[in-house]
Amino acid sequence: MTKTDRFSGRPVAPDAAEVLQKFRAAGGRPFHSYPVKQVRELYESGCAANGLSGDPLSSVTDHNVEEFRVRVYDPRSTGRSTPAVLFFHGGGWVMGSLSTHDGLCRRLASLTNLPVIAVDYRLAPEHPYPAAIDDSRRAIHWLFDAGNEHGLDVTEAVLVGDSAGGQLAAVLANENATATDPLPVVGQVLLYPMVDLTMSSPSYNRVTDGFPLVADTIAWFAGHYLPAGVDRSAPDISPAMAQLPAGLPPTYVITVDNDPLVDEGANYAAALARAGTEVLYQHLPGYAHGLFTSAGRIPRGEQTVDQVAAFIRDRTI
């Protein structure tokens, strides 16, 4: 039976209740209540405990690209020209790594039978804006460079990002659509994306306690990532505030209800549609931010990863 949560006033799905109860039983402290070093460690351990198991693949290799790393998950037994998935992890630009989203990337590679390339962009506060987006821009060009060490001949790409990674994917897609010589980006998947750092949507006033990620957590992330005085409505910070171009690739946007980001995700899906983009929008009531890094414990998360893989397959056949 679905119950109404005492903090958000929204439902909590039965298959999500156990993970949430464990969080609250352990003290219920949101991410921003810890020092940076400790919250990174807690995020690593939480993703390891709750994430998808690591599907075996033919090849998993790490590569250095300037000041950051990427990991190439290749499920194929032989190399050939191929579409690929470029993945950007979440964590508010402050936490997250190749390991936190390893199970998710492995599952996407396994389900799509495509190489998945995860970007381990530099984190704030050591590397504030624009480091993460600069690394992401470099990564997409590295991916398409046939002479690079990854050994892939990439014909087209789908961009996938969760939370802050969704912001990075959205920014790249928008910039690519207006480029003089655009790269063949054929889709984007935005998993509860963080696309409006003005933090002005009503859901920030609703999700303020009782979850790992609440409104003050977003403010804490932004305070570490963004230098003082920066324009938070800039298009490479808040893509939801940008004038969206024509020619954006088909986009799959997923939001969850117990999330301060839910309204901006829904609004962004609508803005994409108004710009003429083919949009698949899915809202999941009863679930909270972190569903995809808890998909090993929450069946709906794992099922939705299957749907994401189907979206990618449909656009790369």
XYZ file of C-alpha atoms in Angstrom:
317
model
C 0.000 0.000 0.000
C 1.337 3.441 -0.947
C 1.569 5.823 2.005
C 1.771 9.609 2.118
C 5.123 10.822 3.372
C 5.048 13.008 6.470
C 7.799 15.276 5.136
C 6.877 15.894 1.497
C 3.157 15.207 1.621
C 3.592 12.983 -1.424
C 3.338 9.201 -1.775
C 6.247 6.858 -1.129
C 6.071 3.759 -3.328
C 6.167 0.443 -1.470
C 9.328 -0.726 -3.227
C 11.108 2.532 -2.268
C 10.029 2.544 1.378
C 12.770 0.274 2.767
C 15.662 2.329 1.385
C 14.082 5.536 2.681
C 13.378 4.006 6.106
C 17.008 2.883 6.438
C 18.189 6.383 5.614
C 15.937 7.904 8.265
C 16.758 5.232 10.836
C 20.437 6.082 10.389
C 19.748 9.703 11.310
C 18.260 11.061 8.103
C 21.029 13.579 7.511
C 20.981 15.020 3.974
C 24.153 15.259 1.910
C 24.839 18.903 2.688
C 25.116 18.260 6.433
C 28.504 16.548 5.977
C 31.942 17.900 5.053
C 32.858 17.390 1.395
C 35.359 14.595 2.024
C 32.913 12.630 4.170
C 29.914 13.107 1.894
C 31.931 11.767 -1.020
C 32.794 8.662 0.983
C 29.169 8.198 2.064
C 27.959 8.585 -1.512
C 30.451 5.983 -2.710
C 29.359 3.485 -0.042
C 25.658 4.195 -0.571
C 25.872 3.674 -4.325
C 27.847 0.458 -3.799
C 25.231 -0.865 -1.378
C 22.120 0.137 -3.335
C 23.182 0.284 -6.979
C 22.870 -2.246 -9.742
C 25.246 -5.190 -9.743
C 28.117 -5.047 -12.191
C 27.102 -6.855 -15.381
C 30.120 -8.598 -16.983
C 31.254 -7.035 -20.258
C 33.790 -7.877 -22.935
C 35.952 -4.867 -22.147
C 36.168 -2.116 -19.527
C 39.076 0.307 -19.910
C 40.048 3.617 -18.311
C 41.689 6.453 -20.225
C 43.162 9.811 -19.259
C 41.905 12.827 -21.175
C 43.855 15.901 -20.177
C 42.972 16.492 -16.494
C 40.154 13.945 -16.165
C 39.396 10.300 -16.907
C 36.842 8.380 -18.895
C 35.832 4.741 -18.690
C 34.797 2.800 -21.782
C 32.338 -0.050 -21.217
C 32.211 -2.143 -24.369
C 29.858 -5.159 -24.484
C 30.862 -6.171 -28.002
C 33.289 -8.970 -28.768
C 34.646 -7.320 -31.913
C 35.252 -3.694 -32.803
C 33.452 -1.971 -35.656
C 31.757 1.313 -36.462
C 29.203 1.897 -33.756
C 26.874 4.331 -32.058
C 27.826 5.039 -28.451
C 26.418 6.396 -25.203
C 28.190 9.268 -23.449
C 27.315 9.235 -19.740
C 27.642 12.008 -17.144
C 27.228 11.049 -13.490
C 25.324 13.004 -10.868
C 26.427 14.256 -7.477
C 25.963 18.011 -7.663
C 29.362 18.562 -9.324
C 30.807 17.902 -5.834
C 30.640 14.108 -5.447
C 30.284 11.073 -7.683
C 32.831 9.160 -9.716
C 33.291 6.323 -12.168
C 32.583 3.860 -9.367
C 29.325 5.411 -8.106
C 27.602 4.836 -11.437
C 29.561 1.784 -12.569
C 26.635 -0.624 -12.212
C 24.301 1.689 -14.111
C 26.774 2.158 -16.975
C 27.421 -1.572 -17.172
C 23.691 -2.269 -17.336
C 23.144 0.310 -20.094
C 25.997 -1.209 -22.108
C 24.624 -4.705 -21.612
C 21.047 -3.776 -22.554
C 21.906 -1.624 -25.568
C 24.879 -3.678 -26.809
C 26.621 -0.330 -27.328
C 29.783 1.120 -25.830
C 29.040 3.391 -22.874
C 31.633 6.045 -22.129
C 31.472 7.486 -18.604
C 33.051 10.892 -17.964
C 34.881 11.389 -14.660
C 34.889 15.188 -14.870
C 36.703 17.254 -12.248
C 34.737 18.059 -9.100
C 34.129 21.205 -7.088
C 35.119 22.863 -4.836
C 38.654 21.962 -5.941
C 37.627 22.597 -9.561
C 34.681 25.008 -9.684
C 32.659 26.084 -12.705
C 33.376 25.883 -15.574
C 35.615 22.822 -15.016
C 32.843 20.194 -15.231
C 31.339 21.564 -18.425
C 34.776 22.194 -19.954
C 35.686 18.547 -19.319
C 32.370 17.388 -20.746
C 32.906 19.396 -23.936
C 36.363 17.898 -24.277
C 34.981 14.401 -23.682
C 32.442 14.504 -26.503
C 35.092 15.571 -29.009
C 37.478 12.919 -27.674
C 34.745 10.349 -28.218
C 34.268 11.248 -31.881
C 37.976 11.493 -32.676
C 38.669 8.283 -34.584
C 42.376 8.610 -33.874
C 41.957 8.439 -30.128
C 43.174 5.653 -27.901
C 39.679 4.334 -27.181
C 39.801 2.471 -30.497
C 36.139 3.130 -31.266
C 34.820 4.339 -34.601
C 31.818 6.236 -33.243
C 29.151 7.044 -35.811
C 26.658 8.807 -33.513
C 25.990 9.287 -29.814
C 23.230 9.500 -27.245
C 23.962 11.729 -24.244
C 22.804 10.460 -20.835
C 23.089 12.273 -17.524
C 21.536 12.068 -14.090
C 20.980 15.104 -11.842
C 24.005 17.401 -12.304
C 25.062 15.090 -15.115
C 21.714 15.825 -16.747
C 22.658 19.493 -16.730
C 25.945 18.684 -18.468
C 24.197 16.544 -21.098
C 21.565 19.216 -21.730
C 24.162 21.969 -22.123
C 26.157 19.882 -24.608
C 23.054 19.035 -26.629
C 22.007 22.692 -26.798
C 25.469 23.875 -27.805
C 25.852 21.126 -30.385
C 22.527 21.997 -32.024
C 23.794 25.510 -32.761
C 27.353 24.544 -33.746
C 28.601 25.311 -37.254
C 29.584 21.665 -37.708
C 27.443 19.716 -35.222
C 28.387 16.256 -34.071
C 25.907 13.416 -34.747
C 24.073 13.473 -31.403
C 20.892 11.467 -31.979
C 19.309 11.530 -28.535
C 19.592 12.651 -24.938
C 18.323 11.124 -21.707
C 17.929 13.427 -18.700
C 17.355 11.604 -15.412
C 15.879 14.039 -12.856
C 18.089 16.770 -14.321
C 19.346 19.833 -12.448
C 18.673 22.442 -15.124
C 17.723 25.657 -13.268
C 20.264 26.910 -10.731
C 18.141 29.973 -10.005
C 16.267 27.469 -7.792
C 12.981 29.271 -8.395
C 10.527 26.408 -8.955
C 7.879 25.599 -6.323
C 9.122 22.075 -5.567
C 12.097 23.592 -3.726
C 9.604 24.709 -1.080
C 8.115 21.234 -0.725
C 11.117 18.907 -0.445
C 13.041 20.414 2.457
C 13.598 17.546 4.912
C 13.508 13.767 5.256
C 15.444 12.824 2.099
C 19.153 12.620 1.217
C 18.700 15.404 -1.336
C 16.565 18.399 -0.342
C 16.374 22.051 -1.365
C 19.257 23.119 0.886
C 21.393 20.371 -0.648
C 21.027 21.936 -4.093
C 22.003 25.318 -2.665
C 25.053 23.692 -1.021
C 26.076 22.021 -4.273
C 25.682 25.275 -6.199
C 27.637 27.193 -3.569
C 30.595 24.846 -4.012
C 30.380 24.703 -7.808
C 29.591 28.299 -8.761
C 31.926 31.217 -8.008
C 30.373 34.160 -6.177
C 28.655 36.600 -8.479
C 28.330 34.288 -11.463
C 25.130 34.616 -13.478
C 23.134 31.534 -12.534
C 20.841 31.979 -15.518
C 23.730 31.541 -17.982
C 22.928 28.847 -20.576
C 25.813 26.581 -19.513
C 24.612 26.732 -15.882
C 20.822 26.758 -16.241
C 19.823 25.330 -19.632
C 16.188 25.721 -18.599
C 16.692 29.500 -18.772
C 18.201 29.383 -22.266
C 16.474 30.040 -25.563
C 16.322 26.463 -26.771
C 17.388 25.964 -30.373
C 15.625 24.067 -33.100
C 17.145 20.784 -34.129
C 17.659 19.249 -30.702
C 17.701 15.439 -30.687
C 14.834 13.322 -29.345
C 14.866 13.614 -25.570
C 13.697 11.382 -22.724
C 13.145 13.298 -19.467
C 12.393 11.453 -16.224
C 11.367 13.123 -12.971
C 10.544 11.758 -9.523
C 8.035 13.322 -7.159
C 9.970 13.503 -3.858
C 12.626 15.725 -5.369
C 13.224 19.488 -5.269
C 14.149 19.238 -8.966
C 10.836 17.775 -10.134
C 9.242 21.019 -11.310
C 12.265 22.232 -13.266
C 12.529 18.838 -14.977
C 8.881 18.950 -15.988
C 9.205 22.552 -17.121
C 12.276 21.705 -19.185
C 10.459 18.856 -20.933
C 7.674 21.295 -21.823
C 10.191 23.891 -23.059
C 11.843 21.270 -25.259
C 8.465 20.415 -26.752
C 7.736 24.098 -27.421
C 11.083 24.309 -29.231
C 9.947 21.523 -31.565
C 11.889 18.685 -29.928
C 10.517 15.158 -29.858
C 10.065 14.567 -26.115
C 9.232 11.523 -24.044
C 8.422 12.711 -20.512
C 7.921 10.280 -17.648
C 7.058 11.282 -14.094
C 7.387 8.705 -11.313
C 5.240 9.471 -8.262
C 6.312 7.716 -5.078
C 10.048 7.907 -5.790
C 12.860 10.185 -4.690
C 16.025 11.601 -6.160
C 18.659 8.855 -6.281
C 16.364 6.234 -7.793
C 18.929 5.221 -10.415
C 21.813 4.827 -7.976
C 19.445 2.749 -5.798
C 18.138 0.604 -8.653
C 19.690 -2.505 -7.129
C 17.273 -2.154 -4.204
C 14.278 -0.476 -5.855
C 12.720 -2.576 -8.646
C 11.088 0.418 -10.345
C 14.528 1.928 -10.792
C 15.817 -1.181 -12.523
C 12.696 -1.347 -14.710
C 13.152 2.270 -15.735
C 16.771 1.618 -16.715
C 15.337 -0.994 -19.111
C 13.096 1.712 -20.589
C 16.035 4.088 -20.964
C 17.949 1.366 -22.813
C 14.978 0.811 -25.128
C 14.885 4.543 -25.919
C 18.594 4.455 -26.773
C 18.221 1.345 -28.945
C 15.332 2.898 -30.867
C 17.501 5.876 -31.818
C 20.647 3.986 -32.755
C 19.364 1.161 -34.947
